[in-house]
Amino acid sequence: MLATRGIFASGAGEGANDPQTIDSVAQSLADIVDCQTADTVSNQVNWQDLVERIHKGDESGMEELYRLFGRGIRYYLCRQLGHQELDDKVHDTFVIVVQAIRRGELREPDRLMGFVRTVVRRQVAAYIDEAVHSRRDELNLDLGVRVADRRRDPEQTAAFRQKVDFMLEVLRSLSERDREILTRFYLDEQSQETICREMDLSETQFRLLKSRAKARFGEVGKRRLQKNPLISVSLRTSSR
Amino acid sequence: MNACFEFRFPNDVLERYAMGKVSHLEYGPLEEHLILCAACRKRLMHMEEFISVIRVALMELDSHPEARISAQSAFAL
């Protein structure tokens, strides 16, 4: 129950009747319902029938395939590769999935979801490979360059800077020890087990520190946004 | 519908995924779920944003240690 624990632990007592707190709890509960609905949908889809329709070239099969996986594939590709030529990449992925099904390469229709994921991962690997090779050939760049185009426009940069400032405010309010714990985890990427052992922490104390930092980050953000609604507009625009 | 009112993958798992640290056993089921579940994709996006923000902030504090003390009294957790 980590997710719900996070919701309630961070705001227990103080501010529990605050309309914003109620809104945020309601939103989290709605998200949980959506999450469970996604699992229910995947259990209810007749994969055999769907694969058969695609195999026969039935358009309804292709539509359903797109409806089920379109957004997820787009998100995955965008997360790994950035926005550049995203529509083309999504389209290519669907073409590969559909052609493979038509050739009868998917022997177990129940594994369609795993098959789609495998195709997407292969696509990502292929795009990265291609990008690294073409960049090395054309520009003689290091192999360590990021493939995803994650450049932000000026508005997004300003919004990100504001969030970093909110976070600095939160971090400065913490004890040296708490900051060290967060630094070890987020910056040095030490495991939870190592941190807990070396800093004499229980798993619960470790999780509580992280969830408090997240909750406080959200509170500072909201407080600043209330003071300056213009920031709010800028943040909302940049998060689209 | 599950009997318990919870996300299929808790925040800890999503956080480890965002940091590239989930086990091979968790990877497949989680990514298959993410392809279908918009709510978890949204949570992951927020998680990734939080991680990138806290990393930059921690690096800045690390490179300017004097900044740690100056606002120590802003508020207490």
PDB file of C-alpha atoms in Angstrom:
ATOM      1  CA  MET A   1       0.000   0.000   0.000  1.00  0.00           C
ATOM      2  CA  LEU A   2       2.907   2.355  -0.629  1.00  0.00           C
ATOM      3  CA  ALA A   3       1.004   4.635  -2.929  1.00  0.00           C
ATOM      4  CA  THR A   4      -1.852   5.310  -0.538  1.00  0.00           C
ATOM      5  CA  ARG A   5       0.538   5.472   2.393  1.00  0.00           C
ATOM      6  CA  GLY A   6       2.360   8.249   0.534  1.00  0.00           C
ATOM      7  CA  ILE A   7      -0.839  10.181   0.040  1.00  0.00           C
ATOM      8  CA  PHE A   8      -1.959  10.044   3.617  1.00  0.00           C
ATOM      9  CA  ALA A   9       1.367  10.082   5.428  1.00  0.00           C
ATOM     10  CA  SER A  10       2.445  13.334   3.867  1.00  0.00           C
ATOM     11  CA  GLY A  11      -0.673  15.301   4.752  1.00  0.00           C
ATOM     12  CA  ALA A  12      -1.903  13.570   7.897  1.00  0.00           C
ATOM     13  CA  GLY A  13      -3.509  15.947  10.369  1.00  0.00           C
ATOM     14  CA  GLU A  14      -2.503  19.414   9.300  1.00  0.00           C
ATOM     15  CA  GLY A  15      -4.412  20.683   6.281  1.00  0.00           C
ATOM     16  CA  ALA A  16      -6.450  17.517   5.856  1.00  0.00           C
ATOM     17  CA  ASN A  17      -9.609  19.552   5.163  1.00  0.00           C
ATOM     18  CA  ASP A  18      -7.842  21.968   2.874  1.00  0.00           C
ATOM     19  CA  PRO A  19      -9.706  21.916  -0.487  1.00  0.00           C
ATOM     20  CA  GLN A  20      -6.377  21.506  -2.297  1.00  0.00           C
ATOM     21  CA  THR A  21      -5.493  18.493  -0.140  1.00  0.00           C
ATOM     22  CA  ILE A  22      -8.928  16.988  -0.791  1.00  0.00           C
ATOM     23  CA  ASP A  23      -8.503  17.654  -4.516  1.00  0.00           C
ATOM     24  CA  SER A  24      -5.107  16.017  -4.551  1.00  0.00           C
ATOM     25  CA  VAL A  25      -6.309  12.936  -2.624  1.00  0.00           C
ATOM     26  CA  ALA A  26      -9.347  12.678  -4.938  1.00  0.00           C
ATOM     27  CA  GLN A  27      -7.047  12.924  -7.964  1.00  0.00           C
ATOM     28  CA  SER A  28      -4.791  10.194  -6.568  1.00  0.00           C
ATOM     29  CA  LEU A  29      -7.766   7.924  -5.940  1.00  0.00           C
ATOM     30  CA  ALA A  30      -9.025   8.583  -9.471  1.00  0.00           C
ATOM     31  CA  ASP A  31      -5.562   7.630 -10.783  1.00  0.00           C
ATOM     32  CA  ILE A  32      -5.664   4.375  -8.791  1.00  0.00           C
ATOM     33  CA  VAL A  33      -9.052   3.568 -10.328  1.00  0.00           C
ATOM     34  CA  ASP A  34      -7.628   4.294 -13.804  1.00  0.00           C
ATOM     35  CA  CYS A  35      -4.649   2.059 -13.031  1.00  0.00           C
ATOM     36  CA  GLN A  36      -6.882  -0.824 -11.983  1.00  0.00           C
ATOM     37  CA  THR A  37      -9.113  -0.228 -15.005  1.00  0.00           C
ATOM     38  CA  ALA A  38      -6.082  -0.613 -17.288  1.00  0.00           C
ATOM     39  CA  ASP A  39      -5.389  -4.025 -15.766  1.00  0.00           C
ATOM     40  CA  THR A  40      -9.057  -4.966 -16.041  1.00  0.00           C
ATOM     41  CA  VAL A  41      -9.093  -3.944 -19.710  1.00  0.00           C
ATOM     42  CA  SER A  42      -6.039  -6.077 -20.441  1.00  0.00           C
ATOM     43  CA  ASN A  43      -7.750  -9.034 -18.756  1.00  0.00           C
ATOM     44  CA  GLN A  44     -10.956  -8.493 -20.717  1.00  0.00           C
ATOM     45  CA  VAL A  45      -9.490  -8.108 -24.187  1.00  0.00           C
ATOM     46  CA  ASN A  46      -9.899 -11.214 -26.284  1.00  0.00           C
ATOM     47  CA  TRP A  47      -6.315 -11.331 -27.560  1.00  0.00           C
ATOM     48  CA  GLN A  48      -6.985 -14.381 -29.742  1.00  0.00           C
ATOM     49  CA  ASP A  49      -9.788 -12.582 -31.555  1.00  0.00           C
ATOM     50  CA  LEU A  50      -7.813  -9.346 -31.879  1.00  0.00           C
ATOM     51  CA  VAL A  51      -4.768 -11.095 -33.339  1.00  0.00           C
ATOM     52  CA  GLU A  52      -6.984 -13.061 -35.732  1.00  0.00           C
ATOM     53  CA  ARG A  53      -8.644  -9.882 -37.004  1.00  0.00           C
ATOM     54  CA  ILE A  54      -5.272  -8.218 -37.578  1.00  0.00           C
ATOM     55  CA  HIS A  55      -4.002 -11.369 -39.258  1.00  0.00           C
ATOM     56  CA  LYS A  56      -6.962 -11.265 -41.669  1.00  0.00           C
ATOM     57  CA  GLY A  57      -6.439  -7.557 -42.385  1.00  0.00           C
ATOM     58  CA  ASP A  58      -9.652  -6.510 -40.643  1.00  0.00           C
ATOM     59  CA  GLU A  59      -9.475  -2.744 -40.027  1.00  0.00           C
ATOM     60  CA  SER A  60     -11.316  -3.020 -36.715  1.00  0.00           C
ATOM     61  CA  GLY A  61      -8.410  -5.086 -35.428  1.00  0.00           C
ATOM     62  CA  MET A  62      -5.904  -2.394 -36.374  1.00  0.00           C
ATOM     63  CA  GLU A  63      -8.092   0.283 -34.778  1.00  0.00           C
ATOM     64  CA  GLU A  64      -8.333  -1.654 -31.552  1.00  0.00           C
ATOM     65  CA  LEU A  65      -4.596  -2.280 -31.542  1.00  0.00           C
ATOM     66  CA  TYR A  66      -3.978   1.455 -31.906  1.00  0.00           C
ATOM     67  CA  ARG A  67      -6.564   2.348 -29.271  1.00  0.00           C
ATOM     68  CA  LEU A  68      -5.008  -0.034 -26.761  1.00  0.00           C
ATOM     69  CA  PHE A  69      -1.348   0.670 -27.342  1.00  0.00           C
ATOM     70  CA  GLY A  70      -1.110   3.990 -29.237  1.00  0.00           C
ATOM     71  CA  ARG A  71      -0.549   6.314 -26.309  1.00  0.00           C
ATOM     72  CA  GLY A  72       1.664   3.908 -24.412  1.00  0.00           C
ATOM     73  CA  ILE A  73       3.944   3.345 -27.389  1.00  0.00           C
ATOM     74  CA  ARG A  74       4.100   7.066 -28.077  1.00  0.00           C
ATOM     75  CA  TYR A  75       5.021   7.729 -24.472  1.00  0.00           C
ATOM     76  CA  TYR A  76       7.690   5.024 -24.399  1.00  0.00           C
ATOM     77  CA  LEU A  77       9.295   6.173 -27.645  1.00  0.00           C
ATOM     78  CA  CYS A  78       9.152   9.808 -26.572  1.00  0.00           C
ATOM     79  CA  ARG A  79      10.690   8.998 -23.179  1.00  0.00           C
ATOM     80  CA  GLN A  80      13.567   7.125 -24.782  1.00  0.00           C
ATOM     81  CA  LEU A  81      14.115   9.073 -27.976  1.00  0.00           C
ATOM     82  CA  GLY A  82      12.569  12.516 -27.559  1.00  0.00           C
ATOM     83  CA  HIS A  83       9.956  14.303 -29.658  1.00  0.00           C
ATOM     84  CA  GLN A  84      11.831  14.332 -32.940  1.00  0.00           C
ATOM     85  CA  GLU A  85       9.908  12.532 -35.729  1.00  0.00           C
ATOM     86  CA  LEU A  86       7.788  10.886 -33.070  1.00  0.00           C
ATOM     87  CA  ASP A  87       4.745  10.332 -35.315  1.00  0.00           C
ATOM     88  CA  ASP A  88       6.889   8.495 -37.858  1.00  0.00           C
ATOM     89  CA  LYS A  89       8.443   6.320 -35.169  1.00  0.00           C
ATOM     90  CA  VAL A  90       5.045   5.407 -33.709  1.00  0.00           C
ATOM     91  CA  HIS A  91       3.769   4.599 -37.202  1.00  0.00           C
ATOM     92  CA  ASP A  92       6.836   2.458 -38.000  1.00  0.00           C
ATOM     93  CA  THR A  93       6.363   0.521 -34.783  1.00  0.00           C
ATOM     94  CA  PHE A  94       2.730  -0.235 -35.598  1.00  0.00           C
ATOM     95  CA  VAL A  95       3.639  -1.296 -39.111  1.00  0.00           C
ATOM     96  CA  ILE A  96       6.220  -3.755 -37.738  1.00  0.00           C
ATOM     97  CA  VAL A  97       3.738  -5.185 -35.214  1.00  0.00           C
ATOM     98  CA  VAL A  98       0.950  -5.549 -37.804  1.00  0.00           C
ATOM     99  CA  GLN A  99       3.244  -7.081 -40.443  1.00  0.00           C
ATOM    100  CA  ALA A 100       4.662  -9.563 -37.948  1.00  0.00           C
ATOM    101  CA  ILE A 101       1.157 -10.624 -36.927  1.00  0.00           C
ATOM    102  CA  ARG A 102       0.117 -11.000 -40.571  1.00  0.00           C
ATOM    103  CA  ARG A 103       3.144 -13.182 -41.229  1.00  0.00           C
ATOM    104  CA  GLY A 104       2.004 -15.355 -38.332  1.00  0.00           C
ATOM    105  CA  GLU A 105       5.059 -14.600 -36.200  1.00  0.00           C
ATOM    106  CA  LEU A 106       2.999 -14.142 -33.036  1.00  0.00           C
ATOM    107  CA  ARG A 107       2.253 -17.739 -32.085  1.00  0.00           C
ATOM    108  CA  GLU A 108       0.688 -16.998 -28.699  1.00  0.00           C
ATOM    109  CA  PRO A 109      -1.931 -14.226 -29.029  1.00  0.00           C
ATOM    110  CA  ASP A 110      -2.092 -13.865 -25.239  1.00  0.00           C
ATOM    111  CA  ARG A 111       1.468 -12.561 -25.401  1.00  0.00           C
ATOM    112  CA  LEU A 112       0.524  -9.655 -27.696  1.00  0.00           C
ATOM    113  CA  MET A 113       1.295  -7.067 -25.023  1.00  0.00           C
ATOM    114  CA  GLY A 114       4.759  -8.531 -24.419  1.00  0.00           C
ATOM    115  CA  PHE A 115       5.290  -8.781 -28.177  1.00  0.00           C
ATOM    116  CA  VAL A 116       4.427  -5.088 -28.660  1.00  0.00           C
ATOM    117  CA  ARG A 117       6.829  -4.175 -25.868  1.00  0.00           C
ATOM    118  CA  THR A 118       9.602  -6.247 -27.466  1.00  0.00           C
ATOM    119  CA  VAL A 119       9.063  -4.557 -30.837  1.00  0.00           C
ATOM    120  CA  VAL A 120       9.135  -1.111 -29.210  1.00  0.00           C
ATOM    121  CA  ARG A 121      12.343  -1.914 -27.336  1.00  0.00           C
ATOM    122  CA  ARG A 122      13.976  -3.200 -30.520  1.00  0.00           C
ATOM    123  CA  GLN A 123      12.905  -0.055 -32.319  1.00  0.00           C
ATOM    124  CA  VAL A 124      14.409   2.115 -29.605  1.00  0.00           C
ATOM    125  CA  ALA A 125      17.667   0.146 -29.728  1.00  0.00           C
ATOM    126  CA  ALA A 126      17.745   0.446 -33.530  1.00  0.00           C
ATOM    127  CA  TYR A 127      17.137   4.216 -33.452  1.00  0.00           C
ATOM    128  CA  ILE A 128      19.829   4.683 -30.812  1.00  0.00           C
ATOM    129  CA  ASP A 129      22.267   2.567 -32.782  1.00  0.00           C
ATOM    130  CA  GLU A 130      21.498   4.505 -35.944  1.00  0.00           C
ATOM    131  CA  ALA A 131      21.796   7.864 -34.186  1.00  0.00           C
ATOM    132  CA  VAL A 132      25.107   6.965 -32.557  1.00  0.00           C
ATOM    133  CA  HIS A 133      26.558   5.733 -35.849  1.00  0.00           C
ATOM    134  CA  SER A 134      25.389   8.691 -37.893  1.00  0.00           C
ATOM    135  CA  ARG A 135      26.594  11.164 -35.279  1.00  0.00           C
ATOM    136  CA  ARG A 136      29.950   9.434 -35.022  1.00  0.00           C
ATOM    137  CA  ASP A 137      30.316   9.372 -38.786  1.00  0.00           C
ATOM    138  CA  GLU A 138      29.142  12.896 -39.429  1.00  0.00           C
ATOM    139  CA  LEU A 139      30.330  14.840 -36.431  1.00  0.00           C
ATOM    140  CA  ASN A 140      32.821  12.542 -34.760  1.00  0.00           C
ATOM    141  CA  LEU A 141      31.042  13.015 -31.427  1.00  0.00           C
ATOM    142  CA  ASP A 142      31.575  10.971 -28.285  1.00  0.00           C
ATOM    143  CA  LEU A 143      29.566   7.786 -27.902  1.00  0.00           C
ATOM    144  CA  GLY A 144      28.221   9.108 -24.621  1.00  0.00           C
ATOM    145  CA  VAL A 145      25.928  11.688 -26.209  1.00  0.00           C
ATOM    146  CA  ARG A 146      22.269  11.581 -25.304  1.00  0.00           C
ATOM    147  CA  VAL A 147      20.090  10.305 -28.081  1.00  0.00           C
ATOM    148  CA  ALA A 148      16.812  11.767 -26.859  1.00  0.00           C
ATOM    149  CA  ASP A 149      16.421  15.403 -27.725  1.00  0.00           C
ATOM    150  CA  ARG A 150      15.608  16.803 -24.298  1.00  0.00           C
ATOM    151  CA  ARG A 151      16.358  20.445 -24.983  1.00  0.00           C
ATOM    152  CA  ARG A 152      13.906  22.775 -23.323  1.00  0.00           C
ATOM    153  CA  ASP A 153      12.549  25.986 -24.770  1.00  0.00           C
ATOM    154  CA  PRO A 154      13.141  29.203 -22.746  1.00  0.00           C
ATOM    155  CA  GLU A 155       9.770  28.940 -21.015  1.00  0.00           C
ATOM    156  CA  GLN A 156      10.399  25.346 -19.967  1.00  0.00           C
ATOM    157  CA  THR A 157      13.894  26.285 -18.804  1.00  0.00           C
ATOM    158  CA  ALA A 158      12.441  29.060 -16.614  1.00  0.00           C
ATOM    159  CA  ALA A 159       9.816  26.726 -15.161  1.00  0.00           C
ATOM    160  CA  PHE A 160      12.449  24.076 -14.443  1.00  0.00           C
ATOM    161  CA  ARG A 161      14.670  26.677 -12.772  1.00  0.00           C
ATOM    162  CA  GLN A 162      11.754  27.670 -10.529  1.00  0.00           C
ATOM    163  CA  LYS A 163      11.222  24.088  -9.519  1.00  0.00           C
ATOM    164  CA  VAL A 164      14.913  23.742  -8.689  1.00  0.00           C
ATOM    165  CA  ASP A 165      14.585  26.867  -6.519  1.00  0.00           C
ATOM    166  CA  PHE A 166      11.580  25.323  -4.720  1.00  0.00           C
ATOM    167  CA  MET A 167      13.659  22.224  -4.154  1.00  0.00           C
ATOM    168  CA  LEU A 168      16.608  24.216  -2.850  1.00  0.00           C
ATOM    169  CA  GLU A 169      14.263  25.776  -0.305  1.00  0.00           C
ATOM    170  CA  VAL A 170      13.129  22.315   0.775  1.00  0.00           C
ATOM    171  CA  LEU A 171      16.668  20.924   0.938  1.00  0.00           C
ATOM    172  CA  ARG A 172      17.966  23.871   2.949  1.00  0.00           C
ATOM    173  CA  SER A 173      15.290  23.246   5.541  1.00  0.00           C
ATOM    174  CA  LEU A 174      16.540  19.689   6.082  1.00  0.00           C
ATOM    175  CA  SER A 175      19.239  18.592   8.483  1.00  0.00           C
ATOM    176  CA  GLU A 176      22.706  17.851   7.114  1.00  0.00           C
ATOM    177  CA  ARG A 177      22.086  14.153   7.750  1.00  0.00           C
ATOM    178  CA  ASP A 178      18.783  14.070   5.841  1.00  0.00           C
ATOM    179  CA  ARG A 179      20.385  15.866   2.923  1.00  0.00           C
ATOM    180  CA  GLU A 180      23.193  13.347   2.936  1.00  0.00           C
ATOM    181  CA  ILE A 181      20.672  10.524   2.718  1.00  0.00           C
ATOM    182  CA  LEU A 182      18.974  12.126  -0.289  1.00  0.00           C
ATOM    183  CA  THR A 183      22.346  12.876  -1.908  1.00  0.00           C
ATOM    184  CA  ARG A 184      23.459   9.280  -1.487  1.00  0.00           C
ATOM    185  CA  PHE A 185      20.235   7.992  -3.022  1.00  0.00           C
ATOM    186  CA  TYR A 186      19.481  10.439  -5.857  1.00  0.00           C
ATOM    187  CA  LEU A 187      22.943  11.708  -6.754  1.00  0.00           C
ATOM    188  CA  ASP A 188      25.378   8.942  -5.831  1.00  0.00           C
ATOM    189  CA  GLU A 189      22.757   6.282  -6.686  1.00  0.00           C
ATOM    190  CA  GLN A 190      23.593   4.148  -3.673  1.00  0.00           C
ATOM    191  CA  SER A 191      21.099   1.421  -2.916  1.00  0.00           C
ATOM    192  CA  GLN A 192      18.511   1.813  -0.194  1.00  0.00           C
ATOM    193  CA  GLU A 193      20.061  -1.155   1.643  1.00  0.00           C
ATOM    194  CA  THR A 194      23.540   0.399   1.661  1.00  0.00           C
ATOM    195  CA  ILE A 195      22.247   3.767   2.838  1.00  0.00           C
ATOM    196  CA  CYS A 196      20.123   2.234   5.598  1.00  0.00           C
ATOM    197  CA  ARG A 197      22.998   0.057   6.776  1.00  0.00           C
ATOM    198  CA  GLU A 198      25.671   2.746   6.744  1.00  0.00           C
ATOM    199  CA  MET A 199      23.470   5.467   8.222  1.00  0.00           C
ATOM    200  CA  ASP A 200      21.682   3.265  10.710  1.00  0.00           C
ATOM    201  CA  LEU A 201      18.218   3.833   9.272  1.00  0.00           C
ATOM    202  CA  SER A 202      15.177   1.605   9.099  1.00  0.00           C
ATOM    203  CA  GLU A 203      13.476   1.086   5.740  1.00  0.00           C
ATOM    204  CA  THR A 204      10.463   3.025   7.050  1.00  0.00           C
ATOM    205  CA  GLN A 205      12.574   5.990   8.144  1.00  0.00           C
ATOM    206  CA  PHE A 206      14.211   6.050   4.721  1.00  0.00           C
ATOM    207  CA  ARG A 207      10.884   5.995   2.874  1.00  0.00           C
ATOM    208  CA  LEU A 208       9.397   8.587   5.196  1.00  0.00           C
ATOM    209  CA  LEU A 209      12.247  10.994   4.552  1.00  0.00           C
ATOM    210  CA  LYS A 210      11.782  10.667   0.793  1.00  0.00           C
ATOM    211  CA  SER A 211       8.008  11.050   0.932  1.00  0.00           C
ATOM    212  CA  ARG A 212       8.304  14.086   3.239  1.00  0.00           C
ATOM    213  CA  ALA A 213      10.750  15.728   0.864  1.00  0.00           C
ATOM    214  CA  LYS A 214       8.359  15.106  -2.040  1.00  0.00           C
ATOM    215  CA  ALA A 215       5.374  16.384  -0.090  1.00  0.00           C
ATOM    216  CA  ARG A 216       7.267  19.490   1.041  1.00  0.00           C
ATOM    217  CA  PHE A 217       8.394  20.137  -2.530  1.00  0.00           C
ATOM    218  CA  GLY A 218       4.738  20.055  -3.594  1.00  0.00           C
ATOM    219  CA  GLU A 219       3.715  22.359  -0.737  1.00  0.00           C
ATOM    220  CA  VAL A 220       6.427  24.926  -1.475  1.00  0.00           C
ATOM    221  CA  GLY A 221       5.473  24.846  -5.139  1.00  0.00           C
ATOM    222  CA  LYS A 222       1.790  25.397  -4.391  1.00  0.00           C
ATOM    223  CA  ARG A 223       2.532  28.209  -1.941  1.00  0.00           C
ATOM    224  CA  ARG A 224       4.712  30.012  -4.473  1.00  0.00           C
ATOM    225  CA  LEU A 225       2.135  29.496  -7.209  1.00  0.00           C
ATOM    226  CA  GLN A 226      -0.590  31.037  -5.053  1.00  0.00           C
ATOM    227  CA  LYS A 227       1.616  34.079  -4.467  1.00  0.00           C
ATOM    228  CA  ASN A 228       2.409  34.456  -8.144  1.00  0.00           C
ATOM    229  CA  PRO A 229      -0.278  33.112 -10.514  1.00  0.00           C
ATOM    230  CA  LEU A 230       1.885  34.072 -13.498  1.00  0.00           C
ATOM    231  CA  ILE A 231       4.295  31.302 -12.533  1.00  0.00           C
ATOM    232  CA  SER A 232       1.336  28.956 -12.528  1.00  0.00           C
ATOM    233  CA  VAL A 233       0.494  29.832 -16.124  1.00  0.00           C
ATOM    234  CA  SER A 234       4.114  29.338 -17.129  1.00  0.00           C
ATOM    235  CA  LEU A 235       4.340  25.974 -15.325  1.00  0.00           C
ATOM    236  CA  ARG A 236       1.102  24.703 -16.774  1.00  0.00           C
ATOM    237  CA  THR A 237       2.063  25.699 -20.275  1.00  0.00           C
ATOM    238  CA  SER A 238       5.465  24.074 -19.978  1.00  0.00           C
ATOM    239  CA  SER A 239       4.059  20.787 -18.698  1.00  0.00           C
ATOM    240  CA  ARG A 240       1.952  20.184 -21.801  1.00  0.00           C
TER     241      ARG A 240
ATOM    242  CA  MET B   1     -11.054  -5.009 -10.322  1.00  0.00           C
ATOM    243  CA  ASN B   2      -8.536  -5.605  -7.533  1.00  0.00           C
ATOM    244  CA  ALA B   3      -9.929  -5.851  -4.014  1.00  0.00           C
ATOM    245  CA  CYS B   4      -7.245  -3.544  -2.570  1.00  0.00           C
ATOM    246  CA  PHE B   5      -7.285   0.129  -3.387  1.00  0.00           C
ATOM    247  CA  GLU B   6      -3.752   0.577  -4.617  1.00  0.00           C
ATOM    248  CA  PHE B   7      -1.646   1.029  -7.720  1.00  0.00           C
ATOM    249  CA  ARG B   8      -0.414  -2.165  -9.284  1.00  0.00           C
ATOM    250  CA  PHE B   9       3.167  -0.905  -9.080  1.00  0.00           C
ATOM    251  CA  PRO B  10       3.978   1.162  -5.998  1.00  0.00           C
ATOM    252  CA  ASN B  11       5.942   4.403  -6.071  1.00  0.00           C
ATOM    253  CA  ASP B  12       9.159   2.674  -5.017  1.00  0.00           C
ATOM    254  CA  VAL B  13       9.109   0.447  -8.086  1.00  0.00           C
ATOM    255  CA  LEU B  14       8.340   3.346 -10.433  1.00  0.00           C
ATOM    256  CA  GLU B  15      11.127   5.357  -8.833  1.00  0.00           C
ATOM    257  CA  ARG B  16      13.609   2.530  -9.352  1.00  0.00           C
ATOM    258  CA  TYR B  17      12.413   2.233 -12.953  1.00  0.00           C
ATOM    259  CA  ALA B  18      12.932   5.973 -13.466  1.00  0.00           C
ATOM    260  CA  MET B  19      16.473   5.564 -12.128  1.00  0.00           C
ATOM    261  CA  GLY B  20      17.128   2.506 -14.301  1.00  0.00           C
ATOM    262  CA  LYS B  21      17.321   0.156 -11.336  1.00  0.00           C
ATOM    263  CA  VAL B  22      14.432  -2.286 -11.598  1.00  0.00           C
ATOM    264  CA  SER B  23      15.243  -5.978 -11.693  1.00  0.00           C
ATOM    265  CA  HIS B  24      14.824  -8.003 -14.892  1.00  0.00           C
ATOM    266  CA  LEU B  25      11.877  -9.769 -13.291  1.00  0.00           C
ATOM    267  CA  GLU B  26      10.028  -6.486 -12.705  1.00  0.00           C
ATOM    268  CA  TYR B  27      10.968  -4.884 -16.015  1.00  0.00           C
ATOM    269  CA  GLY B  28       8.663  -6.795 -18.355  1.00  0.00           C
ATOM    270  CA  PRO B  29       5.433  -6.683 -16.359  1.00  0.00           C
ATOM    271  CA  LEU B  30       6.000  -3.015 -15.471  1.00  0.00           C
ATOM    272  CA  GLU B  31       6.630  -1.891 -19.044  1.00  0.00           C
ATOM    273  CA  GLU B  32       3.670  -3.875 -20.337  1.00  0.00           C
ATOM    274  CA  HIS B  33       1.526  -2.189 -17.705  1.00  0.00           C
ATOM    275  CA  LEU B  34       2.903   1.258 -18.589  1.00  0.00           C
ATOM    276  CA  ILE B  35       1.948   0.762 -22.229  1.00  0.00           C
ATOM    277  CA  LEU B  36      -1.689   0.395 -21.158  1.00  0.00           C
ATOM    278  CA  CYS B  37      -1.956   2.550 -18.035  1.00  0.00           C
ATOM    279  CA  ALA B  38      -2.121   6.329 -18.452  1.00  0.00           C
ATOM    280  CA  ALA B  39      -2.325   6.909 -14.679  1.00  0.00           C
ATOM    281  CA  CYS B  40       1.012   5.154 -14.089  1.00  0.00           C
ATOM    282  CA  ARG B  41       2.601   6.949 -17.029  1.00  0.00           C
ATOM    283  CA  LYS B  42       1.572  10.220 -15.386  1.00  0.00           C
ATOM    284  CA  ARG B  43       3.028   9.101 -12.050  1.00  0.00           C
ATOM    285  CA  LEU B  44       6.252   8.113 -13.779  1.00  0.00           C
ATOM    286  CA  MET B  45       6.462  11.505 -15.483  1.00  0.00           C
ATOM    287  CA  HIS B  46       6.104  13.288 -12.136  1.00  0.00           C
ATOM    288  CA  MET B  47       8.623  10.925 -10.603  1.00  0.00           C
ATOM    289  CA  GLU B  48      11.167  11.609 -13.345  1.00  0.00           C
ATOM    290  CA  GLU B  49      10.652  15.323 -13.019  1.00  0.00           C
ATOM    291  CA  PHE B  50      11.139  15.152  -9.252  1.00  0.00           C
ATOM    292  CA  ILE B  51      14.352  13.167  -9.709  1.00  0.00           C
ATOM    293  CA  SER B  52      15.821  15.546 -12.277  1.00  0.00           C
ATOM    294  CA  VAL B  53      14.902  18.575 -10.128  1.00  0.00           C
ATOM    295  CA  ILE B  54      16.332  17.125  -6.906  1.00  0.00           C
ATOM    296  CA  ARG B  55      19.517  16.046  -8.679  1.00  0.00           C
ATOM    297  CA  VAL B  56      20.181  19.546  -9.983  1.00  0.00           C
ATOM    298  CA  ALA B  57      19.343  21.073  -6.582  1.00  0.00           C
ATOM    299  CA  LEU B  58      21.588  18.630  -4.711  1.00  0.00           C
ATOM    300  CA  MET B  59      24.433  19.276  -7.151  1.00  0.00           C
ATOM    301  CA  GLU B  60      24.054  23.018  -6.664  1.00  0.00           C
ATOM    302  CA  LEU B  61      24.102  22.626  -2.893  1.00  0.00           C
ATOM    303  CA  ASP B  62      27.118  20.377  -3.201  1.00  0.00           C
ATOM    304  CA  SER B  63      29.033  22.932  -5.233  1.00  0.00           C
ATOM    305  CA  HIS B  64      28.006  25.871  -2.983  1.00  0.00           C
ATOM    306  CA  PRO B  65      28.088  24.450   0.557  1.00  0.00           C
ATOM    307  CA  GLU B  66      27.681  27.906   2.122  1.00  0.00           C
ATOM    308  CA  ALA B  67      24.151  28.024   0.679  1.00  0.00           C
ATOM    309  CA  ARG B  68      23.178  25.167   2.978  1.00  0.00           C
ATOM    310  CA  ILE B  69      23.410  27.269   6.121  1.00  0.00           C
ATOM    311  CA  SER B  70      22.099  30.603   4.881  1.00  0.00           C
ATOM    312  CA  ALA B  71      18.451  29.556   4.687  1.00  0.00           C
ATOM    313  CA  GLN B  72      18.555  26.859   7.356  1.00  0.00           C
ATOM    314  CA  SER B  73      15.870  28.599   9.379  1.00  0.00           C
ATOM    315  CA  ALA B  74      13.387  29.000   6.511  1.00  0.00           C
ATOM    316  CA  PHE B  75      11.143  26.343   8.010  1.00  0.00           C
ATOM    317  CA  ALA B  76      11.551  23.026   9.675  1.00  0.00           C
ATOM    318  CA  LEU B  77      10.211  19.713   8.446  1.00  0.00           C
TER     319      LEU B  77
END
